[in-house]
Coordinates of C-alpha atoms in Angstrom, one line a residue:
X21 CA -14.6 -27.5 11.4
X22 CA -11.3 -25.9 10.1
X23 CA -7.8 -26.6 12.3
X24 CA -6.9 -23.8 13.3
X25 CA -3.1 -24.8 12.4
X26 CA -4.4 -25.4 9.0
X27 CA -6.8 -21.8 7.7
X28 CA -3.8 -20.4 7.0
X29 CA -2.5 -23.4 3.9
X30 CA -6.1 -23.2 2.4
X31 CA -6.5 -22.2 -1.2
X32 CA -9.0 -19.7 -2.0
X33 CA -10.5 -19.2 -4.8
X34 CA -11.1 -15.5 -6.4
X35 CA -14.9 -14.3 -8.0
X36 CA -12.9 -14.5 -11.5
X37 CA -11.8 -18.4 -10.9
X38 CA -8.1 -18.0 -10.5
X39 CA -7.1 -20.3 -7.2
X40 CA -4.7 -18.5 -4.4
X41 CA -2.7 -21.6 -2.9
X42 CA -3.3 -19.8 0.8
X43 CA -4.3 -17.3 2.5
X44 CA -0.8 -15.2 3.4
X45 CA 0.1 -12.3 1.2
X46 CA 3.2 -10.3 0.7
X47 CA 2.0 -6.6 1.1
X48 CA 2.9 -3.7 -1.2
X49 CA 5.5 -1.7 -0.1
X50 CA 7.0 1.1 -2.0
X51 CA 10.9 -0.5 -2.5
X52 CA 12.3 2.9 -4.4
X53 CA 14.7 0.6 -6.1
X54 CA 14.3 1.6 -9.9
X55 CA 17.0 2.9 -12.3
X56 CA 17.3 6.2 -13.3
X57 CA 14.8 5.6 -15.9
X58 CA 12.0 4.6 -13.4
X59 CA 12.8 0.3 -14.6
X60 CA 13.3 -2.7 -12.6
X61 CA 17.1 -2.9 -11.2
X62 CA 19.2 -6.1 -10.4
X63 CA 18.1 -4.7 -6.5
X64 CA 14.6 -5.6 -7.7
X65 CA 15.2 -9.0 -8.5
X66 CA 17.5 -10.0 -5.5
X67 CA 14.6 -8.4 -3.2
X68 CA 11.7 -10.7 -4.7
X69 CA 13.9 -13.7 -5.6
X70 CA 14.3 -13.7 -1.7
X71 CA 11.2 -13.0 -0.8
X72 CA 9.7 -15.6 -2.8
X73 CA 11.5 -18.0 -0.7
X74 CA 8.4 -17.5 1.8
X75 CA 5.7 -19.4 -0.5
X76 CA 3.0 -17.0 0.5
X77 CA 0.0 -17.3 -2.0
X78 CA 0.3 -14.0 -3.2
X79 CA 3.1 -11.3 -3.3
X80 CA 2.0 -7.8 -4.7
X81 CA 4.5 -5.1 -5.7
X82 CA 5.2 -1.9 -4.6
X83 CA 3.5 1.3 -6.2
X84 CA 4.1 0.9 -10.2
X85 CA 3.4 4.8 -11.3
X86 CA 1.8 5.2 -14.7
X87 CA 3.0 8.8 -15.1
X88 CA 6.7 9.3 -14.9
X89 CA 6.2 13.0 -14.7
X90 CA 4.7 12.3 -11.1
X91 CA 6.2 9.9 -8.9
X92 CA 6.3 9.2 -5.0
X93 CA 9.8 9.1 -4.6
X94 CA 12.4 9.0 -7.5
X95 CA 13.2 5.5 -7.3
X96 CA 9.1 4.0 -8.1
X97 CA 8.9 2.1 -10.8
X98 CA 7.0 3.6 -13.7
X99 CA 5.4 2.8 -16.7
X100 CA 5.1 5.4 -19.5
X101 CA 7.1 5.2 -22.6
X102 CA 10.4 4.3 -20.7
X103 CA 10.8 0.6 -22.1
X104 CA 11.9 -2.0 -19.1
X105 CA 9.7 -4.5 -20.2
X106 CA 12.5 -7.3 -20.1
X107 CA 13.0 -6.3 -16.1
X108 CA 9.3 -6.8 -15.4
X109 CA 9.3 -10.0 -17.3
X110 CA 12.1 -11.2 -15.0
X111 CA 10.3 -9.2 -11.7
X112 CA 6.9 -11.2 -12.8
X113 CA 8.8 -14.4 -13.4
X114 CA 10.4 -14.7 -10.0
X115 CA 7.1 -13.9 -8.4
X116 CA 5.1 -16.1 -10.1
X117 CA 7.3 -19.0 -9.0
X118 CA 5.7 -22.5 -7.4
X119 CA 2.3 -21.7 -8.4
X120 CA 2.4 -18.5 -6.7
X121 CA 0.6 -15.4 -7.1
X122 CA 2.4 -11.8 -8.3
X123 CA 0.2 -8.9 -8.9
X124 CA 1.6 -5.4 -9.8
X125 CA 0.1 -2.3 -7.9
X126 CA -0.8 0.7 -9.9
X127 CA -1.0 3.7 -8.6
X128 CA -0.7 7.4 -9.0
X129 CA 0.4 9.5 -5.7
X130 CA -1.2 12.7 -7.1
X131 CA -0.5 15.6 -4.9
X132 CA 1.6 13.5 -2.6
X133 CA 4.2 14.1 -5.2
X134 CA 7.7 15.6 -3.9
X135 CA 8.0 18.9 -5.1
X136 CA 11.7 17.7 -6.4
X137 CA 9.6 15.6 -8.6
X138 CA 7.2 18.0 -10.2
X139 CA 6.5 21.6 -8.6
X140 CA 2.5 21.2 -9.5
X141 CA 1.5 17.6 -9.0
X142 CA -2.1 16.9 -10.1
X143 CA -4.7 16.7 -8.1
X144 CA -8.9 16.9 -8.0
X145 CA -8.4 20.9 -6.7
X146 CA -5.6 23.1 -6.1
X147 CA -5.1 22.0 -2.2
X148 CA -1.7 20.9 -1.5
X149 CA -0.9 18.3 1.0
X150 CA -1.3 20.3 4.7
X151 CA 2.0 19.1 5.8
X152 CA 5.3 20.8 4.9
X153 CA 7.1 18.1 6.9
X154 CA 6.5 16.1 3.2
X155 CA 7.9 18.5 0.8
X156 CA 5.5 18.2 -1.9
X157 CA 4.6 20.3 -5.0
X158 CA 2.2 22.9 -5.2
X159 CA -1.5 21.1 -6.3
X160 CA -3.1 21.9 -9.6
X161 CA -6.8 20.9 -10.2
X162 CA -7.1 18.4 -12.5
X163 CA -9.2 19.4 -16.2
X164 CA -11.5 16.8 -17.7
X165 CA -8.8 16.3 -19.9
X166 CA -6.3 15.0 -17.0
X167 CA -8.7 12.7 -15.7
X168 CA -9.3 11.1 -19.0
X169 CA -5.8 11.0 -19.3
X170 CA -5.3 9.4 -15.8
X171 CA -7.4 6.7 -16.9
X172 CA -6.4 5.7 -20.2
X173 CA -3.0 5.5 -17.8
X174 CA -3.7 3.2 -15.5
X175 CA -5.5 0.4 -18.1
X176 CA -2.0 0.8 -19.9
X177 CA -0.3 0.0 -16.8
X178 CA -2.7 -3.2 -16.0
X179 CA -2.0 -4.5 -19.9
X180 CA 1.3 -4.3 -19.7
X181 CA 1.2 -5.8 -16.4
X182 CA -0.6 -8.7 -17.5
X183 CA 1.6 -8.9 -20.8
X184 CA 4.8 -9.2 -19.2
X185 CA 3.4 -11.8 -16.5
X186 CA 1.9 -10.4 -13.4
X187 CA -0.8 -12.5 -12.9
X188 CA -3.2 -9.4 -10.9
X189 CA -3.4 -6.2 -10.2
X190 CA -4.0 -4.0 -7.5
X191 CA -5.6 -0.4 -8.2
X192 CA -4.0 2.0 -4.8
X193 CA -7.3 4.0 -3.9
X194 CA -5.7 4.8 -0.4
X195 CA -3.4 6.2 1.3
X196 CA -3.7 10.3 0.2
X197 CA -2.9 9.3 -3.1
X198 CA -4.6 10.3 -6.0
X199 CA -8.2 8.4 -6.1
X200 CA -7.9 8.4 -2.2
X201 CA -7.7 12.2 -3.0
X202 CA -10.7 12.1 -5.3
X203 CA -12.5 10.5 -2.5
X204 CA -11.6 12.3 0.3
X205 CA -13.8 15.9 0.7
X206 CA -10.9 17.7 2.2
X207 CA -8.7 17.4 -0.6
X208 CA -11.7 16.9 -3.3
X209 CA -13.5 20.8 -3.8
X210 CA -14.4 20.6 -7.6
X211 CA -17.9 21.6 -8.6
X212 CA -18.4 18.9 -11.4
X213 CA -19.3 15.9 -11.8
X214 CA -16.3 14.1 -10.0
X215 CA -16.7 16.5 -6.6
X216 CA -19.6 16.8 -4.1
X217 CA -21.6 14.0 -3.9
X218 CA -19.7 10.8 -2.8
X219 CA -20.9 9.2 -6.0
X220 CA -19.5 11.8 -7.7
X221 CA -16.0 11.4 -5.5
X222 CA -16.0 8.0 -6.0
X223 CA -16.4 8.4 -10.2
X224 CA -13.2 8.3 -11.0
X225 CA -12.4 5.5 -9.0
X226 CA -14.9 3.6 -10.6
X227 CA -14.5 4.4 -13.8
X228 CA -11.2 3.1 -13.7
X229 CA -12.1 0.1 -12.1
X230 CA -14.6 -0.4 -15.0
X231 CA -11.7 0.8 -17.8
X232 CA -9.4 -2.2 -16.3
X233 CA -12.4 -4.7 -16.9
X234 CA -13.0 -4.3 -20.0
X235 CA -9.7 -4.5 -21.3
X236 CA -8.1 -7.3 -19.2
X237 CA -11.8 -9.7 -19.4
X238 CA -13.4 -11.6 -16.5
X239 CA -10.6 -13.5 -15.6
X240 CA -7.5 -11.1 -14.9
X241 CA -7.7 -10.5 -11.0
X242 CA -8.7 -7.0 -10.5
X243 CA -8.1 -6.2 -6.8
X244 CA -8.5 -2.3 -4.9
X245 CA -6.5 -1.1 -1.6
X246 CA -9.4 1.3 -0.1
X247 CA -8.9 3.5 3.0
X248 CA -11.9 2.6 6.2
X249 CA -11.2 6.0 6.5
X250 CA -8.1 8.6 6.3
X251 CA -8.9 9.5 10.2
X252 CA -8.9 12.9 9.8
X253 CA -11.7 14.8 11.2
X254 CA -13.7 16.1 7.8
X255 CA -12.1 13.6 5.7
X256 CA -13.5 10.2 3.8
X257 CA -15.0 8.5 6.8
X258 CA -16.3 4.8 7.8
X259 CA -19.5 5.3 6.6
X260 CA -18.4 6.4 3.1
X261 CA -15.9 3.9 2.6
X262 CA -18.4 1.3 3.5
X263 CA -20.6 2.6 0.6
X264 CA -17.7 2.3 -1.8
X265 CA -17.0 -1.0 -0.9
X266 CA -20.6 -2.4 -1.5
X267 CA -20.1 -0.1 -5.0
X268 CA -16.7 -1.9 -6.0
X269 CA -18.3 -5.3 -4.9
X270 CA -20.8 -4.5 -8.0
X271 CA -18.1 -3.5 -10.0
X272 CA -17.0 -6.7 -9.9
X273 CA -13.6 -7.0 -8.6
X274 CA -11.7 -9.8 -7.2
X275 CA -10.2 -8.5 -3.7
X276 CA -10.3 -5.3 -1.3
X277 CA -7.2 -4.3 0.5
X278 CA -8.5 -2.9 3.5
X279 CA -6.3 0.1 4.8
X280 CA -6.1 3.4 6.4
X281 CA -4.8 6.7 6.7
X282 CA -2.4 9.2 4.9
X283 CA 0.9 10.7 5.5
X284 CA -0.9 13.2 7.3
X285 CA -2.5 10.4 9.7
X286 CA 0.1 7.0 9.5
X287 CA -2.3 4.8 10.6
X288 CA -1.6 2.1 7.7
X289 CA 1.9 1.5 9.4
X290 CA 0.1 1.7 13.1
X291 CA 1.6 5.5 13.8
X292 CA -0.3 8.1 15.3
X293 CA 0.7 11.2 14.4
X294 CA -2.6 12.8 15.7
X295 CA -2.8 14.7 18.5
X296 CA -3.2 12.2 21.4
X297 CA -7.0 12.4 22.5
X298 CA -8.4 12.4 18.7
X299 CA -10.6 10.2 17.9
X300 CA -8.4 8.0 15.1
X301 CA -5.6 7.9 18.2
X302 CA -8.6 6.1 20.5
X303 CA -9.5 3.9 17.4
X304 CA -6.1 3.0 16.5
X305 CA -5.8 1.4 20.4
X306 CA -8.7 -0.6 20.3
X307 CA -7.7 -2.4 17.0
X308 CA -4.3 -2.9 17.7
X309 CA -5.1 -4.5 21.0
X310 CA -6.8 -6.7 18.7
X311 CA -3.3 -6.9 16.9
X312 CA -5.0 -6.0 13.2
X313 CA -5.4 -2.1 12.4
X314 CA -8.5 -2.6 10.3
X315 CA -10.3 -5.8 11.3
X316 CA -13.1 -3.9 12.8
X317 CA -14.1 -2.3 9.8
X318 CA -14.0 -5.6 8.0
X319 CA -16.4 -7.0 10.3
X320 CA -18.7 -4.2 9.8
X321 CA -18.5 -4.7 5.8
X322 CA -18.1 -8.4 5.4
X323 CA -22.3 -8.8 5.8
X324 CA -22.5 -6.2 2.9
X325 CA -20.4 -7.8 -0.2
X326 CA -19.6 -10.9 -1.5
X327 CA -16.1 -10.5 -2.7
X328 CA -12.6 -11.5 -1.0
X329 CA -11.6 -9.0 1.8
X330 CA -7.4 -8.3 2.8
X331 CA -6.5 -7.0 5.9
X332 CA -2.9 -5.7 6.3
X333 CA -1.6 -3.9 9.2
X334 CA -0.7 -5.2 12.3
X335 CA -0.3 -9.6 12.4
X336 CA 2.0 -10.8 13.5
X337 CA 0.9 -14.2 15.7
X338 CA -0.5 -16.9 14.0
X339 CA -3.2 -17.3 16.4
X340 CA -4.2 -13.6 15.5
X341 CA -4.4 -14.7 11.9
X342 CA -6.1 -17.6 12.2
X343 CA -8.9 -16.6 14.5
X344 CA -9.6 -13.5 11.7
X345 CA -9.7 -16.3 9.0
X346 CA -11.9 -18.2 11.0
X347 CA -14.1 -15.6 12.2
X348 CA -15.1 -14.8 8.7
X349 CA -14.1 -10.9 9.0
X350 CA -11.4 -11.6 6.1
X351 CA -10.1 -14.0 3.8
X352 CA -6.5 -13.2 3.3
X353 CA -4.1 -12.0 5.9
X354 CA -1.8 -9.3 4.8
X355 CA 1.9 -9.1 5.9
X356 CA 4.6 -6.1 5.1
X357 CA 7.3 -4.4 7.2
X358 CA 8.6 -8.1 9.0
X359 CA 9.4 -8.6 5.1
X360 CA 11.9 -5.7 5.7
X361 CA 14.0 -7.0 8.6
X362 CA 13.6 -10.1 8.6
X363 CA 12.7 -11.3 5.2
X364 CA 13.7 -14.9 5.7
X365 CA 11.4 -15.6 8.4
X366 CA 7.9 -14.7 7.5
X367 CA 7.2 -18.3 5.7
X368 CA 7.6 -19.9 9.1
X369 CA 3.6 -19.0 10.0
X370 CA 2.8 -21.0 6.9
X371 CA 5.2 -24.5 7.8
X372 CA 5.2 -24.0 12.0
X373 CA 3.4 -27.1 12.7
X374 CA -0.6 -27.2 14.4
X375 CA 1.0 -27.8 18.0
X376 CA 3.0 -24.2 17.1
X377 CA -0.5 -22.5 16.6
X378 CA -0.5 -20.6 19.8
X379 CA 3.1 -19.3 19.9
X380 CA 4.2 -19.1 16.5
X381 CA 5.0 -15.6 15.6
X382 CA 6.7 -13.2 13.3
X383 CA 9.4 -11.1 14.7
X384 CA 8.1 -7.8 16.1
X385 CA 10.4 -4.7 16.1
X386 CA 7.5 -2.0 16.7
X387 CA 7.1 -1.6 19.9
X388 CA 10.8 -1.2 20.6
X389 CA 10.8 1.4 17.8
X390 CA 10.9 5.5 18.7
X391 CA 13.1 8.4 18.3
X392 CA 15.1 9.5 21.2
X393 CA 13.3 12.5 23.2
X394 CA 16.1 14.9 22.6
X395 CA 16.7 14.1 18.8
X396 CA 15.2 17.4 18.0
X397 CA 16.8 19.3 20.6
X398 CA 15.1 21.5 23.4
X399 CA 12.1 23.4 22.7
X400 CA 10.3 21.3 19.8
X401 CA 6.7 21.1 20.4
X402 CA 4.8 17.7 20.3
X403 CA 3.0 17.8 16.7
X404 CA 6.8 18.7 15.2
X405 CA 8.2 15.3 17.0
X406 CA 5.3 12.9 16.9
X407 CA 5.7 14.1 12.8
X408 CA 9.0 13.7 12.6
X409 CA 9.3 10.7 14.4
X410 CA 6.2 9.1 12.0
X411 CA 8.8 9.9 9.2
X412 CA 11.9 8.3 10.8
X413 CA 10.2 5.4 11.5
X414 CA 8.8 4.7 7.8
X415 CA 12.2 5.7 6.6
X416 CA 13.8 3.0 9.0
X417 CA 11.8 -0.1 7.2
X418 CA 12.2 1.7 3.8
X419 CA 16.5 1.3 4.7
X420 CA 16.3 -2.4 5.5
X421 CA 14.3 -3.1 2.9
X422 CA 17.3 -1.7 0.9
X423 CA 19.9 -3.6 3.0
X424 CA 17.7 -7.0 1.9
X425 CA 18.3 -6.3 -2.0
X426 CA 21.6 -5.5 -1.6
X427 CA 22.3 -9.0 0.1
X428 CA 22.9 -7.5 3.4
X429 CA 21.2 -8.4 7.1
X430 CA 19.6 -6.1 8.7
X431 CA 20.9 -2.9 10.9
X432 CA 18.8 -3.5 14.1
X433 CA 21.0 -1.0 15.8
X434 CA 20.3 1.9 13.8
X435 CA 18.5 4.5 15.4
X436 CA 14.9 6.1 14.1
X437 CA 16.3 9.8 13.4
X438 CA 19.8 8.3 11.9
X439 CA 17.3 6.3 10.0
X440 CA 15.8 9.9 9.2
X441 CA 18.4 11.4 8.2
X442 CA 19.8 8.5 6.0
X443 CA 17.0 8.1 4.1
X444 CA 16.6 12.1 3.3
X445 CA 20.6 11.8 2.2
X446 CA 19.6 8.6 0.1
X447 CA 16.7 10.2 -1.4
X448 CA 18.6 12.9 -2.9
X449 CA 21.1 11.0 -4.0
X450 CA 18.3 9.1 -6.1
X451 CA 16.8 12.0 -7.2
X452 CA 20.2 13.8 -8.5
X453 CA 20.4 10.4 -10.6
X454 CA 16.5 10.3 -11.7
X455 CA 15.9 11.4 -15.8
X456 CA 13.5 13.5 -16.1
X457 CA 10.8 12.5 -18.5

């Protein structure tokens, strides 16, 4: 029998034979660090040359775009003509340190695009995101043409990935982003053969899954982040997911990424900004008082495929991870926002010693997280602040993930609607700055 104080050192070894040294796993997280021209910055490379420091098995990056017409926030880096090539060498390079892992993930955020960005981001039908609280463009339906586009995009992002030394990838299906919108019949209405039918939902999905193969070979770790569900009532549900998962495990990939959620519903970052008594709110409870978000549905999946499953969202004890390990629901235990404020602590899981296993922890900030009750002022309804407070509290990580690459601790003090406001004011900034393509 496995030592529990031990799971969490082994290697693992992925369908295409390439060996993980354990089972912990820097999650992506979109840094918005990029130059003006969408490249890796110095701010990069201070960020990952300290995160590295943790010796987890596998680190992948934040959302690399492959359009640089369409971004999710100015600061992504992108891929598309813009050169950079010498940054991601040195990005991959500090990654790949100690026999460590460093995938790049690839993603489009289709029509979760600010509208300061592009005024008609693309998307599977002309639905634009319900909530004005995001600022994003106006939708426009995709043509054929687009989608073969989209495609050819994506494989040229995973080339060069692999050419300037990521060793994986990660395809984003989740999240509200574009092949999470593809999959999701609220924001997918087209009449072809890429809308209806979940098959025909999933198709593009797939097809890029099966484009990556057979350009990178057998042996290139191909990996997917897939929604359970976007916990919207109408939306891609459980049941569906669970179909595309026992499709991708025949398409051969390496890893799921098991997540959840939109910025409509945060329930990848453990927000509910649902209305109390929905059904995702009473979902959300029950898996959090197991500490991870999504290891339910991984328990309900892991009798139906074969390949590697990730769950992210919500560890943070090392019993926690261990006892998922063990229980066979996953095989790698994904870790992002205690990267943000304190991104020199997360390795201790892997080195506390098997007497530890109980007690050792990362530090938790969550629960002591919220926007004061008056920020808004008098007469805000519920849905306004339960939004706005969602925002403020991604924006809060986003700025001390920004205080890490600029060498500085973290601001524990700083409040969830200064944090709101600060962000919006930095955003701007970055986006006065961007180049437009």
């Amino acid at each position: 029998m496995v030592d529990e104080g031990f799971v969490l050192n082994q290697a693992l070894r992925l369908p295409c034979g390439v060996v993980l040294k354990n089972r912990m796993v820097k999650a992506a997280m979109s840094e918005g660090l990029a130059d003006a021209n969408n490249c890796v910055s110095d701010a990069h490379l201070n960020l990952y040359k300290r995160w590295a420091t943790n010796d987890y098995g596998l680190m992948i990056s934040g959302n690399v775009q492959i359009d640089r017409r369409f971004l999710e926030r100015p600061g992504n880096i992108a891929i598309d003509g813009n050169g950079g090539f010498q940054g991601l060498k040195q990005l991959a390079a500090l990654g790949t340190q100690n026999q460590a892992h460093f995938w790049m993930q690839i993603n489009h955020p289709g029509r979760q695009t600010p509208a300061g960005i592009h005024a008609e981001p693309l998307a599977p039908s002309a639905i634009p995101l319900p909530l004005k609280a995001a600022d994003c463009g106006d939708a426009r339906a995709m043509t054929k043409a687009d989608i073969a586009d989209v495609i050819k995009r994506f494989v040229h992002v995973a080339e060069i990935a692999r050419e300037t030394g990521f060793s994986g990838v990660q395809i984003h299906a989740a999240h509200g982003y574009l092949l999470s919108n593809f999959l999701s019949p609220l924001a997918n209405k087209r009449d072809d053969e890429y809308g209806g039918s979940l098959a025909n939902r999933a198709r593009l999905l797939l097809e890029v899954v099966a484009a990556m193969r057979a350009a990178l070979g057998a042996a290139f770790p191909i990996s997917v982040k897939l929604n359970s569900a976007d916990f919207q009532r109408g939306g891609f549900c459980e049941e569906e997911s669970m179909q595309v998962v026992q499709w991708l495990s025949a398409a051969g990939i390496d890893l799921l990424e098991i997540s959840g959620g939109s910025y409509e519903q945060m329930s990848m970052v453990g927000v509910d900004s649902s209305e109390p008594s929905s059904a995702s709110s009473q979902k959300l409870a029950s898996t959090v008082a197991r500490e991870a978000y999504f290891l339910t549905f991984a328990e309900k999946v892991r009798p139906l495929v074969n390949m590697p499953l990730m769950i992210t969202g919500g560890f943070r004890g090392k019993k926690g991870m261990s006892d998922a390990l063990l229980s066979g629901a996953c095989e790698l235990i994904g870790v992002g926002r205690p990267f943000c404020y304190a991104p020199d602590d997360c390795g201790a899981i892997l080195t506390s010693a098997t007497t530890e296993r109980f007690s050792a922890a990362l530090p938790s900030i969550e629960h002591d997280l919220a926007m004061a009750s008056d920020a808004l002022g008098d007469g805000v309804d519920e849905q306004t602040f339960k939004t706005a407070e969602s925002f403020g509290l991604l924006a809060w990580y986003c700025l001390q993930l920004m205080r890490v690459a600029k060498g500085e601790g973290a601001d524990m003090g700083l409040g969830v609607y200064d944090a709101l406001l600060e962000y919006k004011a930095s955003e701007a900034a970055a986006l006065a700055a961007w180049r437009r393509p």
